Every structure is written in structure tokens, then in C-alpha cells.
Tab-separated table of C-alpha atoms in Angstrom:
chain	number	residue	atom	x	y	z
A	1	UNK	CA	-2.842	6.489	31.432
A	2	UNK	CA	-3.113	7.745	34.451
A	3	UNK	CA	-6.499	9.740	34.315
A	4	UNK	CA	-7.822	6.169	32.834
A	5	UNK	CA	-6.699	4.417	35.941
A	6	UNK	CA	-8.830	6.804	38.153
A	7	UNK	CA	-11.436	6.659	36.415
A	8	UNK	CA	-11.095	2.561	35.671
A	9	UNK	CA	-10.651	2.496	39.780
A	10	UNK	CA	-13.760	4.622	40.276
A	11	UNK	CA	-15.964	2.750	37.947
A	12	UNK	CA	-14.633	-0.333	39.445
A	13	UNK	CA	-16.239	1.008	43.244
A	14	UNK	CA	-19.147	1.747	41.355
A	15	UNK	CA	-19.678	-1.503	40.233
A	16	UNK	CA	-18.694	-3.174	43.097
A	17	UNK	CA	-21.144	-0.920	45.280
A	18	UNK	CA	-23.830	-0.679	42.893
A	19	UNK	CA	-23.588	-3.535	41.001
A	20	UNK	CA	-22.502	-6.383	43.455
A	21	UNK	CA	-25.016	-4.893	46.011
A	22	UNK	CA	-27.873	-6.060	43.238
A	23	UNK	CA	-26.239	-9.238	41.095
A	24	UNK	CA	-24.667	-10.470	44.726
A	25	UNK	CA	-26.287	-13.495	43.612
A	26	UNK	CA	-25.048	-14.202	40.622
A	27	UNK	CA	-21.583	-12.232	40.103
A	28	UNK	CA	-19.950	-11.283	37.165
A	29	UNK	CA	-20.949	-12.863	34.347
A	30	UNK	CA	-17.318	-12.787	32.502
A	31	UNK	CA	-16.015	-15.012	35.545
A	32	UNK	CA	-19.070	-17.760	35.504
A	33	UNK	CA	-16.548	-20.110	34.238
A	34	UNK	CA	-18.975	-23.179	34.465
A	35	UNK	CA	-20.835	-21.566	31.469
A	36	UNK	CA	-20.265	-23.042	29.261
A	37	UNK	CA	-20.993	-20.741	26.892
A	38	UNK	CA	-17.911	-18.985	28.363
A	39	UNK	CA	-15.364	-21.744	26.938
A	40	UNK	CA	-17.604	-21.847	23.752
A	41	UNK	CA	-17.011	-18.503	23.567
A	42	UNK	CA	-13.162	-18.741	23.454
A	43	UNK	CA	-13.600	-21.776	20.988
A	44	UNK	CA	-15.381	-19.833	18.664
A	45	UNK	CA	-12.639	-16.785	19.163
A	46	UNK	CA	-9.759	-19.232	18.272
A	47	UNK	CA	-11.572	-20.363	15.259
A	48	UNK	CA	-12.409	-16.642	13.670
A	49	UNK	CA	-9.339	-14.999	14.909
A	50	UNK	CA	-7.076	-17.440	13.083
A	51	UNK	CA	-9.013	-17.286	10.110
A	52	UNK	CA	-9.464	-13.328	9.838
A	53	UNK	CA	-5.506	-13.854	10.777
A	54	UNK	CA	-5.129	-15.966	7.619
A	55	UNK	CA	-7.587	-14.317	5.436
A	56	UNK	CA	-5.771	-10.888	6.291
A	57	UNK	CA	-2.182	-11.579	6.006
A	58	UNK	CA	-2.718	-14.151	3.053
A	59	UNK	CA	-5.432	-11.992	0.659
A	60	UNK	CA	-6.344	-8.868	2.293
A	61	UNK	CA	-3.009	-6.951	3.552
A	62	UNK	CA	-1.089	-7.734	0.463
A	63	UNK	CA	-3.892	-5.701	-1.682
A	64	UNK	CA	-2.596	-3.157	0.058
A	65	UNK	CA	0.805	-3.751	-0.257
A	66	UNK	CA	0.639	-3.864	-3.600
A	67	UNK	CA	-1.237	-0.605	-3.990
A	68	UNK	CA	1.453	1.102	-1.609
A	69	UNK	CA	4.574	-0.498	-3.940
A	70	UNK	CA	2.293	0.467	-6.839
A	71	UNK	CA	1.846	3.888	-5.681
A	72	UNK	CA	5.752	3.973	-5.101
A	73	UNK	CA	7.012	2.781	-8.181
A	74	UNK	CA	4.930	5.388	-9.703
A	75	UNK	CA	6.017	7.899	-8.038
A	76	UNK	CA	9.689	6.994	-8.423
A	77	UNK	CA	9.074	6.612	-11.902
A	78	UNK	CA	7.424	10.150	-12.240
A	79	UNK	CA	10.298	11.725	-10.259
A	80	UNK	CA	12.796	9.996	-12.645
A	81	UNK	CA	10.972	10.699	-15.801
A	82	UNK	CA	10.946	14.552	-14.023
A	83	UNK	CA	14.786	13.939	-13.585
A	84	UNK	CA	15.248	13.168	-17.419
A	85	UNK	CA	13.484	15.878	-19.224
A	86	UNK	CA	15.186	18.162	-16.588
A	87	UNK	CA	18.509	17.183	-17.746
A	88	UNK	CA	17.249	17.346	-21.286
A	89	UNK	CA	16.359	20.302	-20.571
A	90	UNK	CA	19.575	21.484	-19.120
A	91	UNK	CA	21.497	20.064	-21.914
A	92	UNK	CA	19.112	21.689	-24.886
A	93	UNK	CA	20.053	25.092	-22.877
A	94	UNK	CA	23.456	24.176	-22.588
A	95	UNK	CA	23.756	23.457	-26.810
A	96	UNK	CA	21.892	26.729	-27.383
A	97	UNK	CA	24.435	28.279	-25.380
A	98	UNK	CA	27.210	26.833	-26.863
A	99	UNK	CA	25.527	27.422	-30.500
A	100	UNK	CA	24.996	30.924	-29.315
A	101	UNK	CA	28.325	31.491	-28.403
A	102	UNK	CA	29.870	30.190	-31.505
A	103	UNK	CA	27.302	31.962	-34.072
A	104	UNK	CA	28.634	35.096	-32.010
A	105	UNK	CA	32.190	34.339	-32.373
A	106	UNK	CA	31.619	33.730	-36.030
A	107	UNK	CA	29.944	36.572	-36.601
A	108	UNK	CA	33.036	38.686	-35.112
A	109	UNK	CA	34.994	36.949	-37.088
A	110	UNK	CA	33.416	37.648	-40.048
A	111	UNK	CA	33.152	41.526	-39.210
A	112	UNK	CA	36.615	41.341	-38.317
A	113	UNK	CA	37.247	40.233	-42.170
A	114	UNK	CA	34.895	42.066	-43.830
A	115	UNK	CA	36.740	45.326	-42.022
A	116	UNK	CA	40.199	43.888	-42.988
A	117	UNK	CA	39.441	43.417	-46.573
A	118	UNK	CA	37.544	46.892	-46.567
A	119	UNK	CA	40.681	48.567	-45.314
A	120	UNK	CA	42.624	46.488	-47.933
A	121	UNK	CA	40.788	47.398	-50.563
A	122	UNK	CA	40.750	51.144	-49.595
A	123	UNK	CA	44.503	51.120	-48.719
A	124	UNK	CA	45.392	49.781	-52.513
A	125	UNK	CA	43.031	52.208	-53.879
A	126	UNK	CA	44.301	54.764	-52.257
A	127	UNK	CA	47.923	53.891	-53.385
A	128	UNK	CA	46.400	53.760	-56.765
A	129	UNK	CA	45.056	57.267	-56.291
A	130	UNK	CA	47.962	58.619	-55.073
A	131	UNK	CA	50.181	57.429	-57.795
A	132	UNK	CA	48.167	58.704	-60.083
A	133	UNK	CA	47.797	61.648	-59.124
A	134	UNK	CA	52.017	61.921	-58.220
A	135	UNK	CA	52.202	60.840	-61.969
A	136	UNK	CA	49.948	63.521	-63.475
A	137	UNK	CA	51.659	66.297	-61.018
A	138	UNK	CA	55.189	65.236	-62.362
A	139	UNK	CA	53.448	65.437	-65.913
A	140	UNK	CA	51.934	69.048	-65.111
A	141	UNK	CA	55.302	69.946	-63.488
A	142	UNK	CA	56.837	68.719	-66.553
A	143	UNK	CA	54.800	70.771	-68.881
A	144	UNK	CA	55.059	73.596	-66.540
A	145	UNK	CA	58.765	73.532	-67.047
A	146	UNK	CA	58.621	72.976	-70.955
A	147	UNK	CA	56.849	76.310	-70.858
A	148	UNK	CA	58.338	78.108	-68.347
A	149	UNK	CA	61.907	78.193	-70.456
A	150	UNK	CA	59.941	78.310	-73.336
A	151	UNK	CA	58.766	81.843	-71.976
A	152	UNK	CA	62.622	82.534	-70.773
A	153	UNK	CA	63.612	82.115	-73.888
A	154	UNK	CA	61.337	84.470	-75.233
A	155	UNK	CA	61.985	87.105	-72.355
A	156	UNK	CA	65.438	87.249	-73.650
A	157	UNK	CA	64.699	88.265	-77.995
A	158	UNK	CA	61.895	90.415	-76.360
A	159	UNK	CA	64.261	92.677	-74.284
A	160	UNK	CA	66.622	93.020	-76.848
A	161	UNK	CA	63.652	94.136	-79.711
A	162	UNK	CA	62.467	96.358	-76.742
A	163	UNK	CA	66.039	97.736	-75.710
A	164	UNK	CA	67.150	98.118	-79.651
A	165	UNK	CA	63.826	100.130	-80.039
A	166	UNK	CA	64.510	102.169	-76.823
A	167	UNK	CA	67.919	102.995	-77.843
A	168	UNK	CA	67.175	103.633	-81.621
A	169	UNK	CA	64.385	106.248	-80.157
A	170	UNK	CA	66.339	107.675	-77.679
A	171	UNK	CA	69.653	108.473	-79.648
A	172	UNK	CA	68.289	108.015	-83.189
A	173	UNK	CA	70.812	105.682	-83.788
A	174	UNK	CA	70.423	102.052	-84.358
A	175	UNK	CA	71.760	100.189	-81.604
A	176	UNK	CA	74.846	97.924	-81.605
A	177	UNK	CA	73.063	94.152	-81.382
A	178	UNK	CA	76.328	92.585	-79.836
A	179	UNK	CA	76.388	95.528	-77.277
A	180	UNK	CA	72.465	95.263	-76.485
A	181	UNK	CA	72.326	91.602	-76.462
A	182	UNK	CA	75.420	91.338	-73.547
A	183	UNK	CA	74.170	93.787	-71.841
A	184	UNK	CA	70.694	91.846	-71.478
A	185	UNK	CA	72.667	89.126	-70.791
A	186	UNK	CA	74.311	90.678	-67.825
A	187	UNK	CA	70.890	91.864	-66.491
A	188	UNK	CA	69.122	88.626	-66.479
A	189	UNK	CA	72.392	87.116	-64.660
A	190	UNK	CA	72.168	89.849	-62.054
A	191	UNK	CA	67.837	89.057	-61.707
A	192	UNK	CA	68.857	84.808	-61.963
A	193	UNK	CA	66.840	84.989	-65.209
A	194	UNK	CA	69.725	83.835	-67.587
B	1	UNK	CA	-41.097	0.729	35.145
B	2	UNK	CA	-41.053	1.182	38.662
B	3	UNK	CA	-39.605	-2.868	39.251
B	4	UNK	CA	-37.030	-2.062	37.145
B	5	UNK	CA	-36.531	1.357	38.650
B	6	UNK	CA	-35.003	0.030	41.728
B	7	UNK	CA	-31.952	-2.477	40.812
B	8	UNK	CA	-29.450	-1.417	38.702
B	9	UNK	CA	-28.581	-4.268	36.518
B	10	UNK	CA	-24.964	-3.114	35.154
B	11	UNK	CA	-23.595	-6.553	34.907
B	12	UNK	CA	-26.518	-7.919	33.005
B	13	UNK	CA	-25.662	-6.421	29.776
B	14	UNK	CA	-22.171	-9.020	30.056
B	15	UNK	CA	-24.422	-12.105	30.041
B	16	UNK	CA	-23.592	-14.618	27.025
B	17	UNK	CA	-26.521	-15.556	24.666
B	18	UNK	CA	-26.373	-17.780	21.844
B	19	UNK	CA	-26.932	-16.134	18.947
B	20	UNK	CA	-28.348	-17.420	15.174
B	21	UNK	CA	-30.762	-19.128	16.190
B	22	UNK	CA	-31.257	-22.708	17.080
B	23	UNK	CA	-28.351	-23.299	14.416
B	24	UNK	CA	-26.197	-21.370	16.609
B	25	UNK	CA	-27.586	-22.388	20.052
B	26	UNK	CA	-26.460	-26.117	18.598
B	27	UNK	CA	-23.106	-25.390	18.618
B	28	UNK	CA	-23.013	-22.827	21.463
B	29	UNK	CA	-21.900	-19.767	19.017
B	30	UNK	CA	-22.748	-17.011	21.415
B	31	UNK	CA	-23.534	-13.136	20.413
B	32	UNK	CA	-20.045	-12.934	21.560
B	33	UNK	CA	-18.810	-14.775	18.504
B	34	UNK	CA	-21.247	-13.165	16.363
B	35	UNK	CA	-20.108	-9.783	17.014
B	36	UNK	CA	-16.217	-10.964	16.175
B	37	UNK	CA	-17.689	-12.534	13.369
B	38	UNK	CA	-18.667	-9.069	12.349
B	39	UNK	CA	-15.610	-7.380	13.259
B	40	UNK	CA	-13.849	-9.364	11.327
B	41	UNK	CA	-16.140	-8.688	7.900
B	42	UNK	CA	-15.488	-5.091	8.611
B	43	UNK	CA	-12.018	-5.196	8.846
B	44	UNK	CA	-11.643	-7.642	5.734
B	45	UNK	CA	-14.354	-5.004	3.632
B	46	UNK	CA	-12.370	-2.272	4.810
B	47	UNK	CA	-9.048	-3.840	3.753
B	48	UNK	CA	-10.154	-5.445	0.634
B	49	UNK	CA	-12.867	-2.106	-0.662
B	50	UNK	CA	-9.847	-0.334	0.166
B	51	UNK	CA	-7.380	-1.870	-1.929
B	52	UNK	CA	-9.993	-2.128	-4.608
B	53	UNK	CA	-9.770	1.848	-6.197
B	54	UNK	CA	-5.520	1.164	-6.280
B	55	UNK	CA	-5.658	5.162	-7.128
B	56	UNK	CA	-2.665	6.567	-6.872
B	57	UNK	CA	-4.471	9.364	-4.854
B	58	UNK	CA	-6.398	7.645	-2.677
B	59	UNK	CA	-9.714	7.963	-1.403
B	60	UNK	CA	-11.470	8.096	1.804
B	61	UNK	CA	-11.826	4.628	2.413
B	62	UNK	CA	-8.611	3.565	0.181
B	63	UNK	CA	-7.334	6.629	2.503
B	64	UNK	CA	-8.567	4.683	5.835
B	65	UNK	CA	-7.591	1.505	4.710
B	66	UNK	CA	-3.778	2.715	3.831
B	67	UNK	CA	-3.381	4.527	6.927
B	68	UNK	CA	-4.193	1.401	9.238
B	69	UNK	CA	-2.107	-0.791	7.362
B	70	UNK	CA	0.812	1.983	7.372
B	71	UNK	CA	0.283	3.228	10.811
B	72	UNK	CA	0.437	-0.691	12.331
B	73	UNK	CA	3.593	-1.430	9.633
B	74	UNK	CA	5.426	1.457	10.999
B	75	UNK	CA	4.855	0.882	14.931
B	76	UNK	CA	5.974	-2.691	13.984
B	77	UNK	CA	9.279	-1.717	12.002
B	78	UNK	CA	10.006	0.941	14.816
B	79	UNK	CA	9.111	-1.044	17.973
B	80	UNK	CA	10.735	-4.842	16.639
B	81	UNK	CA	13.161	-3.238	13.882
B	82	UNK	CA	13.359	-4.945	10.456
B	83	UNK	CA	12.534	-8.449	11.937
B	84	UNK	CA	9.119	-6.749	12.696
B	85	UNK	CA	7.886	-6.809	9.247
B	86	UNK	CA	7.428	-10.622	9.490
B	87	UNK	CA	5.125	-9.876	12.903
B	88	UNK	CA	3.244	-7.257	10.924
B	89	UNK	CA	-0.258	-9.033	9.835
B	90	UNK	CA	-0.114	-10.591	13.519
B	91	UNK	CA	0.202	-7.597	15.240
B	92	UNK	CA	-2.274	-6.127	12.471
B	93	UNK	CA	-4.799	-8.330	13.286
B	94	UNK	CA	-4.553	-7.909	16.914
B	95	UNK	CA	-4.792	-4.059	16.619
B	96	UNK	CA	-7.839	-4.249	14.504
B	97	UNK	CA	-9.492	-6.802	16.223
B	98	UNK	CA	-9.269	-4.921	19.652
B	99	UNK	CA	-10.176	-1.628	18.152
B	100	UNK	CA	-12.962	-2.993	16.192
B	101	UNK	CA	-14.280	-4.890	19.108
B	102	UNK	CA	-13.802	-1.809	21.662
B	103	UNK	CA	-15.768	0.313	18.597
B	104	UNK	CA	-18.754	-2.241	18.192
B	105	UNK	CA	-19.253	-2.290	21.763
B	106	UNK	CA	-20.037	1.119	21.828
B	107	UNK	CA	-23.329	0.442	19.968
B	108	UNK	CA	-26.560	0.535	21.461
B	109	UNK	CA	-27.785	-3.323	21.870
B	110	UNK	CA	-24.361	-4.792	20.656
B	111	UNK	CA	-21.519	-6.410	22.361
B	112	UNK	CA	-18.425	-5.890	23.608
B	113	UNK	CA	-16.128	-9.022	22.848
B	114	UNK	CA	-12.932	-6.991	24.451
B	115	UNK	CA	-15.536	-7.071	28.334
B	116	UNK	CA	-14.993	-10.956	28.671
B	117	UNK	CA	-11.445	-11.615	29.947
B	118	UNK	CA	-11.418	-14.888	28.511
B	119	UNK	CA	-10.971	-13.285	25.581
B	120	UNK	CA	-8.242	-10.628	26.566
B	121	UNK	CA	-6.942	-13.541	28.273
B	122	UNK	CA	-7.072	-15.835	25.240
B	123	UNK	CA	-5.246	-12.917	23.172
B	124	UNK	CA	-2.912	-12.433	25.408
B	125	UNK	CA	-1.865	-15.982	25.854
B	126	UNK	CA	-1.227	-16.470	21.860
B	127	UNK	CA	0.770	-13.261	22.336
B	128	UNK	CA	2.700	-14.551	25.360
B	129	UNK	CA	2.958	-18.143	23.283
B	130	UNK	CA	3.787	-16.172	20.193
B	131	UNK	CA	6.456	-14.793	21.695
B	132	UNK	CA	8.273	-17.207	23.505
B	133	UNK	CA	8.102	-19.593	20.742
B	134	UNK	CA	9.704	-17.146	18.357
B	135	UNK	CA	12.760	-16.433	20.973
B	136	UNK	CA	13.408	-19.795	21.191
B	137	UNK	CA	13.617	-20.145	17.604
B	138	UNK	CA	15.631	-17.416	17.184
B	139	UNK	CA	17.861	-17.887	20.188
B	140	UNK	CA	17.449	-21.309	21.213
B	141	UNK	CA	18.345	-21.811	24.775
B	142	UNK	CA	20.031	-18.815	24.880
B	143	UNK	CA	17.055	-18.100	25.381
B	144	UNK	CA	16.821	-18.192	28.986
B	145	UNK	CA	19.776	-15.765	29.740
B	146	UNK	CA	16.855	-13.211	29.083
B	147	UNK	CA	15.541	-13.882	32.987
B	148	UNK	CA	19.170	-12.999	34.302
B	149	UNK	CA	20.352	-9.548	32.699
B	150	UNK	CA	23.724	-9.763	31.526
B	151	UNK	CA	26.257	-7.449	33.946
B	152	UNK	CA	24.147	-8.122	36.971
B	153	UNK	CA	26.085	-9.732	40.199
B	154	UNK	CA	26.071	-13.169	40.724
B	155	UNK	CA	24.980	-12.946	44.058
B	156	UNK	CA	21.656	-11.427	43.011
B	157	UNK	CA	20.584	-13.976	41.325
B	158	UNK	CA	18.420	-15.629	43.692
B	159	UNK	CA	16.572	-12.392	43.818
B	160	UNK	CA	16.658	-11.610	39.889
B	161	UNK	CA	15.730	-14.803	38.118
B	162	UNK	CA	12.193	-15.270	39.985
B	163	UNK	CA	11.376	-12.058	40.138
B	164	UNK	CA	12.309	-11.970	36.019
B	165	UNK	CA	10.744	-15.101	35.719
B	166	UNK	CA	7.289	-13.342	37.316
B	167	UNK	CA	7.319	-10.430	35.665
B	168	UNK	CA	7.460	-12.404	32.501
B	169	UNK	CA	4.495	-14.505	33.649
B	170	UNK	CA	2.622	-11.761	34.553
B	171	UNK	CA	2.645	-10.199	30.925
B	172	UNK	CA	-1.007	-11.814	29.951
B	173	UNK	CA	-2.605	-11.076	33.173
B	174	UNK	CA	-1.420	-7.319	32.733
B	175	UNK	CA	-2.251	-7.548	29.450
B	176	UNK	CA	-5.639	-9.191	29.076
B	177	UNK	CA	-6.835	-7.503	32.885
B	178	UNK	CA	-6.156	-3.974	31.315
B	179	UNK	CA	-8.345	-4.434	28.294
B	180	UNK	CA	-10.963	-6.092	30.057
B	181	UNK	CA	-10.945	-3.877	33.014
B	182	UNK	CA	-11.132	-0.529	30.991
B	183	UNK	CA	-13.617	-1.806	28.867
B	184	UNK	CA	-16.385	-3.268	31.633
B	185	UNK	CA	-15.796	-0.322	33.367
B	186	UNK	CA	-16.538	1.971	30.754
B	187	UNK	CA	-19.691	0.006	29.820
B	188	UNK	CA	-20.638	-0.226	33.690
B	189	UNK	CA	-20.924	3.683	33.872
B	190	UNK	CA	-23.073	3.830	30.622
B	191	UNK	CA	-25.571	1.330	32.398
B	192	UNK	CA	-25.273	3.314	36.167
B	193	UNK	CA	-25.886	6.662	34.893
B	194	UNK	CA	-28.311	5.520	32.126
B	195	UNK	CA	-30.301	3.994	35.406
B	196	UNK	CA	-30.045	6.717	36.833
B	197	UNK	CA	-31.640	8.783	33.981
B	198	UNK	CA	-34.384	6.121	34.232
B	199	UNK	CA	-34.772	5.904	37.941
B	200	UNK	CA	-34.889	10.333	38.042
B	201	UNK	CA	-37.592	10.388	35.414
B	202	UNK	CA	-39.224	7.721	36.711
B	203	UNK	CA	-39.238	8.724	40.568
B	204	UNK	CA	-42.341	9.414	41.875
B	205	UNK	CA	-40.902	11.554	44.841
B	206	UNK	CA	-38.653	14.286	42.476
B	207	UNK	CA	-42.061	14.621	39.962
B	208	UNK	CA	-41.218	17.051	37.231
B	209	UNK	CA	-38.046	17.859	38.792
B	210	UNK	CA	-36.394	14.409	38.471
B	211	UNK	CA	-36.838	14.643	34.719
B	212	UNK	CA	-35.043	17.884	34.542
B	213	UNK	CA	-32.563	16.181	36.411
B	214	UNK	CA	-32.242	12.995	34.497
B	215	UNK	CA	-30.174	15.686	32.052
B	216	UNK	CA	-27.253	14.994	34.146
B	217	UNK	CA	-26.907	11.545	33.947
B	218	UNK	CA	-27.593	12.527	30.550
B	219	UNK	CA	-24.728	14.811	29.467
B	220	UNK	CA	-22.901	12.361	31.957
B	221	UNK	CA	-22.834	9.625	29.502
B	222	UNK	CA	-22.514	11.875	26.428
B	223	UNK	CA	-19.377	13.062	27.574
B	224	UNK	CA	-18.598	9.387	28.614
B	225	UNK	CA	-19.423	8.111	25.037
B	226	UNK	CA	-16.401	10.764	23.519
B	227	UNK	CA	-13.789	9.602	26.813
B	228	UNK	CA	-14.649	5.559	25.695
B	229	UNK	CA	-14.160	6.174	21.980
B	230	UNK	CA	-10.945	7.595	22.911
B	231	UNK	CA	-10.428	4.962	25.343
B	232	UNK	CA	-11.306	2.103	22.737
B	233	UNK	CA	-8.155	3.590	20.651
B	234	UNK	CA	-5.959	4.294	23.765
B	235	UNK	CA	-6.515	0.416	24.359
B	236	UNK	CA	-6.289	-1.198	21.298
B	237	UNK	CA	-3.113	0.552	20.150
B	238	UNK	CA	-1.693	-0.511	24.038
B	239	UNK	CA	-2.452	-3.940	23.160
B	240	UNK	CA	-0.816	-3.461	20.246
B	241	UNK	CA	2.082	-1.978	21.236
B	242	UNK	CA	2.858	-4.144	24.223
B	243	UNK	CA	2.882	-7.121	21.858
B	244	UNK	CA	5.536	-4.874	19.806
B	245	UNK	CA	7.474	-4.690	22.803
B	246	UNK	CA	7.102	-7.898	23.691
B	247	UNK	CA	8.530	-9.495	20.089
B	248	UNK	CA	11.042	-7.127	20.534
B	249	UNK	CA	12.186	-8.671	23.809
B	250	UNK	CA	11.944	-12.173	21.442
B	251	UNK	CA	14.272	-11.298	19.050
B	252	UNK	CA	16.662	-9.280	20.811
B	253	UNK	CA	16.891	-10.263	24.531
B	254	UNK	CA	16.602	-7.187	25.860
């Protein structure tokens, strides 16, 4: 304000130098209040000033207004429509999660079955196995037996042919079966033949 | 040329004319009146074109229009509070009627209504009116406890209440002289120095030399042109803002 004031105060010497030194005669023409154009003037301003005062705050501001509210109202309803398909959004992420998470935990569950029953299955198959096979090694051992004192009985009328021949060649004389056949049995008690 | 050389007629260019014709001359509308009639189209068109687009992003002149009636809105809701709302197309009006007016002026061959202080004056009396008559509606005769601050001592009273009382009294004359003073003087300089342009490229003495010369006055009122456009703002929105203050004053007492 203060610049303004100079220069309003030096204008104002101008004028009253400049300008009062050649309109002496007359004087300002804003104070000539027996114009009366003057008070016309002011009439006239009362008259248009009210009406651009009505006109304004009666039809033109509230164009305005309304455009501002409508402008609002827009906006608000763009940021809450925004709002909405953001939580939407959130919630569609949050069910694929959750739908995620579950598939996952039913697909380790599943595994976790599938192994289960696997082992199962291989565990009673390998019982199955293994009583076979005990069953067909007591079989074999069986059989193996069967023939085994099949052969010791054997072993025993062998070495008493073999010792009757020995003797019969060695002293020309046949050999006392009693004799030969005690002594055998003697010798296969001593080896744990008998 | 060389009459006119020698007088500098700066006050001339305040003398009321009627305007319209005999039509007008019959009922005394002066070019005064004509150029507030204008104003007032102007502000209307630029209100009501404005409104017109209601884009949601507006354009330049939906743009212009918005930011007035925002700008004046605020200044009222900040100044008065909430109550200021109601003052809003007042004070609106009043803004844009000043700053119009100060604009206008500025033309080549117009007029400035805002140079006549019986129109600042007439202004500033409905503001002053305005004003009073809405803090005694609001506070009744409380109203009068304004001119003797609460807290003060008793014994200052004699001292307080007329000097309250003036400074009250003097809000028009502060008012309207302020506007009218800043805006003759502005337009008195345009007519000194464009004399002077005149009387330099006219002199016989200074020949060629005066109308190199006459570039001063020249540049002179250029520069003068951008300080009274700023000026013709500065005022208006003082004019406004003083009548803020003032309805403030109405409906809170201080």
C-alpha cells in the first residue's frame, strides 16, 4: 500500500499544480455537485447496481453453484465408485488367496494319502512276500532233511557192503555181518553220523 | 495543435455527458451509467457463458468464471466465517463491480465510474448501511456495546466511545476517498504525461529533438498502464475486503 500512497500523493501535487493551475475555473468535475448530472449519476448507479445485485445472486451465481456442487458430487462419486472396485478388488485377491491356500492344503493332503496307502500297500505285499518265501524255505528245508537221512541211511548199508568187501579181500574170509555192522555203528557215533 | 499544446486538461476527461442519445439526455443517464451498464453485461456474460459448458473440467472462461466466484466465496467464508456465505453475492457484486469499473476505465475513450466519489461514496454508504443494519438484527441493541470495547476502564470512556463512534463514521469516507483517489490519480498521470508527449512533439523550440523525447512520456505511461492494472485489482479486492471486515465486525462485535 504504501508505494500506492506515494505515488497517489504525487499524482495528487501533480494535479493540483498542473491541473488546478489550468481548470482553476472550473474545479473538479467529480465535486460540481450542482450538476445535476452528478446526482443523476448516483440515481442511475442505485438502479443498475441493485439489479446486477439481483440478477447475480438470484440467476447468475447459482449457475455456478450448481456447476461447483455438480463438479463435487462427481467427483465424490468417482472417488467412491474408485473406493468400491478397490475393495472388490482386495476381496477377489483375498478369495484367491484363501482358494489358493486351501487347493494347496488339499493337495498335501492328498499326497500325504496317496504315500500312506502306497506304503500300505507295499508293507502287506511285502509281508506277503516274505511269508511266502519263509513257507517255501521251510518246504526246501523240509525236503532237504527228507533227503539228507535218506542219504544217512544209505551211508550206513554202503559202509558195511564196502567194509564186508574190504575184509573178504583182505583176509579171504567172509566177514562176520554182526561184527562189521557194530563196528560201523561205533564209527559213525564217534564222526556224529549215527 | 499548438492551442491545445499549452493547457493540460487532466480533469476534463472526468466531465459527465449524457449518453444514448436524446433518449438518454431525457432522463439524464450519463456515460457514467452507460459504462456500469456495461460492466454489469460483462460480469452477468461472464457468469452466465461460464456456467453454460458445466464441464467437469472446465474451460477458460468456465475456468475464469469459477475462480471469481470461488476466490470472492472463500475471502467471504474466511474474513465473516460461516455467516459470510449469506453476504457472498453482496460482497460478489461489489468486487466485480469495482474491478470491472477500475478495468473499463483503462480503455482509451471510456470511463471510469470508480473516478466520481459519488459513486465510491454511494458504495460505501450501502456498505456502511449494510452493515449496521445487519448488527442490529443480529445483536439488537447490544449492538452498541461495539463503540465501548469490553475490558476497557470505565474512566476512559469519555475518550473511547467518540473516538469509536468516529472511527466508525469515518469507514465510507476511508472507503469511498481511497477508491476514488487512486483511481483519478492514476488517470490524471495518463492525461499529464500523454500532454506531455503531445506538447514535446509538438514544440516548436525542441524540433526533432522533442519527438525523440516524447518517448519518455511514452514508456512513462506504458509502464503506468501495467502499475494501474495492478492497481485496479489492488483496489477492488480492498474494497472488497474491507466490506468483509466490516460484516465481520456486524456479526461478531469485534
Amino acid at each position: 500500500m504504501r508505494p500506492i500512497g506515494l505515488l497517489t500523493a504525487a499524482a495528487m501535487s501533480v494535479f493540483t499544480s498542473v491541473a488546478l493551475a489550468a481548470e482553476a475555473k472550473e474545479g473538479m468535475p467529480q465535486l460540481d455537485f450542482k450538476n445535476v448530472l452528478l446526482k443523476s449519476q448516483v440515481v442511475w448507479l442505485v438502479i443498475i447496481f441493485a439489479l446486477l445485485y439481483v440478477l447475480l445472486s438470484r440467476w447468475a451465481l447459482p449457475k455456478i453453484g450448481t456447476v461447483l456442487e455438480k463438479r463435487a458430487s462427481t467427483i465424490e462419486g468417482d472417488l467412491n465408485a474408485a473406493r468400491g472396485a478397490k475393495a472388490s478388488a482386495d476381496a477377489a485377491v483375498a478369495e484367491l488367496t484363501a482358494k489358493t491356500r486351501e487347493a494347496h492344503a488339499g493337495a498335501q493332503a492328498a499326497i500325504a494319502n496317496a504315500v500312506d496307502a502306497a506304503k500300505a500297500a507295499a508293507a502287506s505285499q511285502t509281508a506277503m512276500l516274505t511269508a511266502r518265501l519263509d513257507a517255501q524255505l521251510a518246504e526246501a528245508e523240509g525236503r532237504i532233511n527228507v533227503a539228507r537221512n535218506a542219504a544217512m541211511g544209505a551211508l550206513r548199508q554202503v559202509a558195511a557192503e564196502t567194509a564186508s568187501v574190504v575184509v573178504t579181500r583182505l583176509t579171504g574170509v567172509a566177514a562176520n555181518a554182526s561184527a562189521v555192522d557194530a563196528a560201523i555203528g561205533s564209527a559213525l557215533t564217534a564222526r556224529g553220523l549215527a | 495543435m499548438a492551442a491545445e499544446a499549452h493547457t493540460i486538461d487532466a480533469l476534463g476527461q472526468f466531465k459527465l455527458t449524457t449518453a444514448l442519445g436524446p433518449l438518454g439526455a431525457s432522463v439524464n443517464f450519463t456515460q457514467s451509467n452507460l459504462m456500469m451498464v456495461i460492466s454489469g453485461l460483462l460480469i452477468l456474460g461472464l457468469m452466465v457463458l461460464g456456467a453454460r459448458p458445466q464441464a467437469v473440467v472446465p474451460g477458460r472462461l468456465q475456468a475464469l468464471a469459477e475462480m471469481a466466484y470461488e476466490g470472492i466465496r472463500k475471502m467471504c467464508i474466511d474474513q465473516i466465517g460461516d455467516e459470510g456465505k449469506a453476504f457472498f453475492p453482496f460482497v460478489f457484486t461489489l468486487f466485480m463491480f469495482v474491478l470491472i469499473g477500475n478495468l473499463l476505465g483503462l480503455l482509451p475513450f471510456s470511463f471510469t465510474y470508480t473516478s466520481h466519489i459519488a459513486v465510491t461514496l454511494t458504495l460505501a454508504l450501502t456498505v456502511i448501511v449494510l452493515v449496521t443494519v445487519v448488527a442490529l438484527r443480529i445483536h439488537g441493541l447490544h449492538f452498541f456495546s461495539y463503540f465501548f470495547p469490553p475490558g476497557a476502564p470505565v474512566l476512559l470512556a469519555p475518550i473511547i466511545v467518540p473516538v469509536e463512534i468516529i472511527s466508525y463514521l469515518s469507514r465510507p469516507v476511508s472507503l469511498s476517498i481511497r477508491l476514488f483517489a487512486n483511481m483519478v490519480a492514476g488517470h490524471v498521470m495518463f492525461e499529464v504525461f500523454a500532454s506531455f508527449i503531445l506538447m514535446m512533439a509538438a514544440s516548436q523550440a525542441l524540433g526533432s529533438f522533442g519527438v525523440i523525447g516524447a518517448v519518455g512520456p511514452m514508456a512513462l505511461n506504458v509502464a503506468l498502464m501495467g502499475f494501474e492494472l495492478l492497481v485496479a485489482f489492488l483496489q477492488a479486492y480492498v474494497f472488497a475486503i474491507l466490506t468483509c471486515i466490516y460484516l465481520h465486525d456486524a456479526v461478531h462485535l469485534h
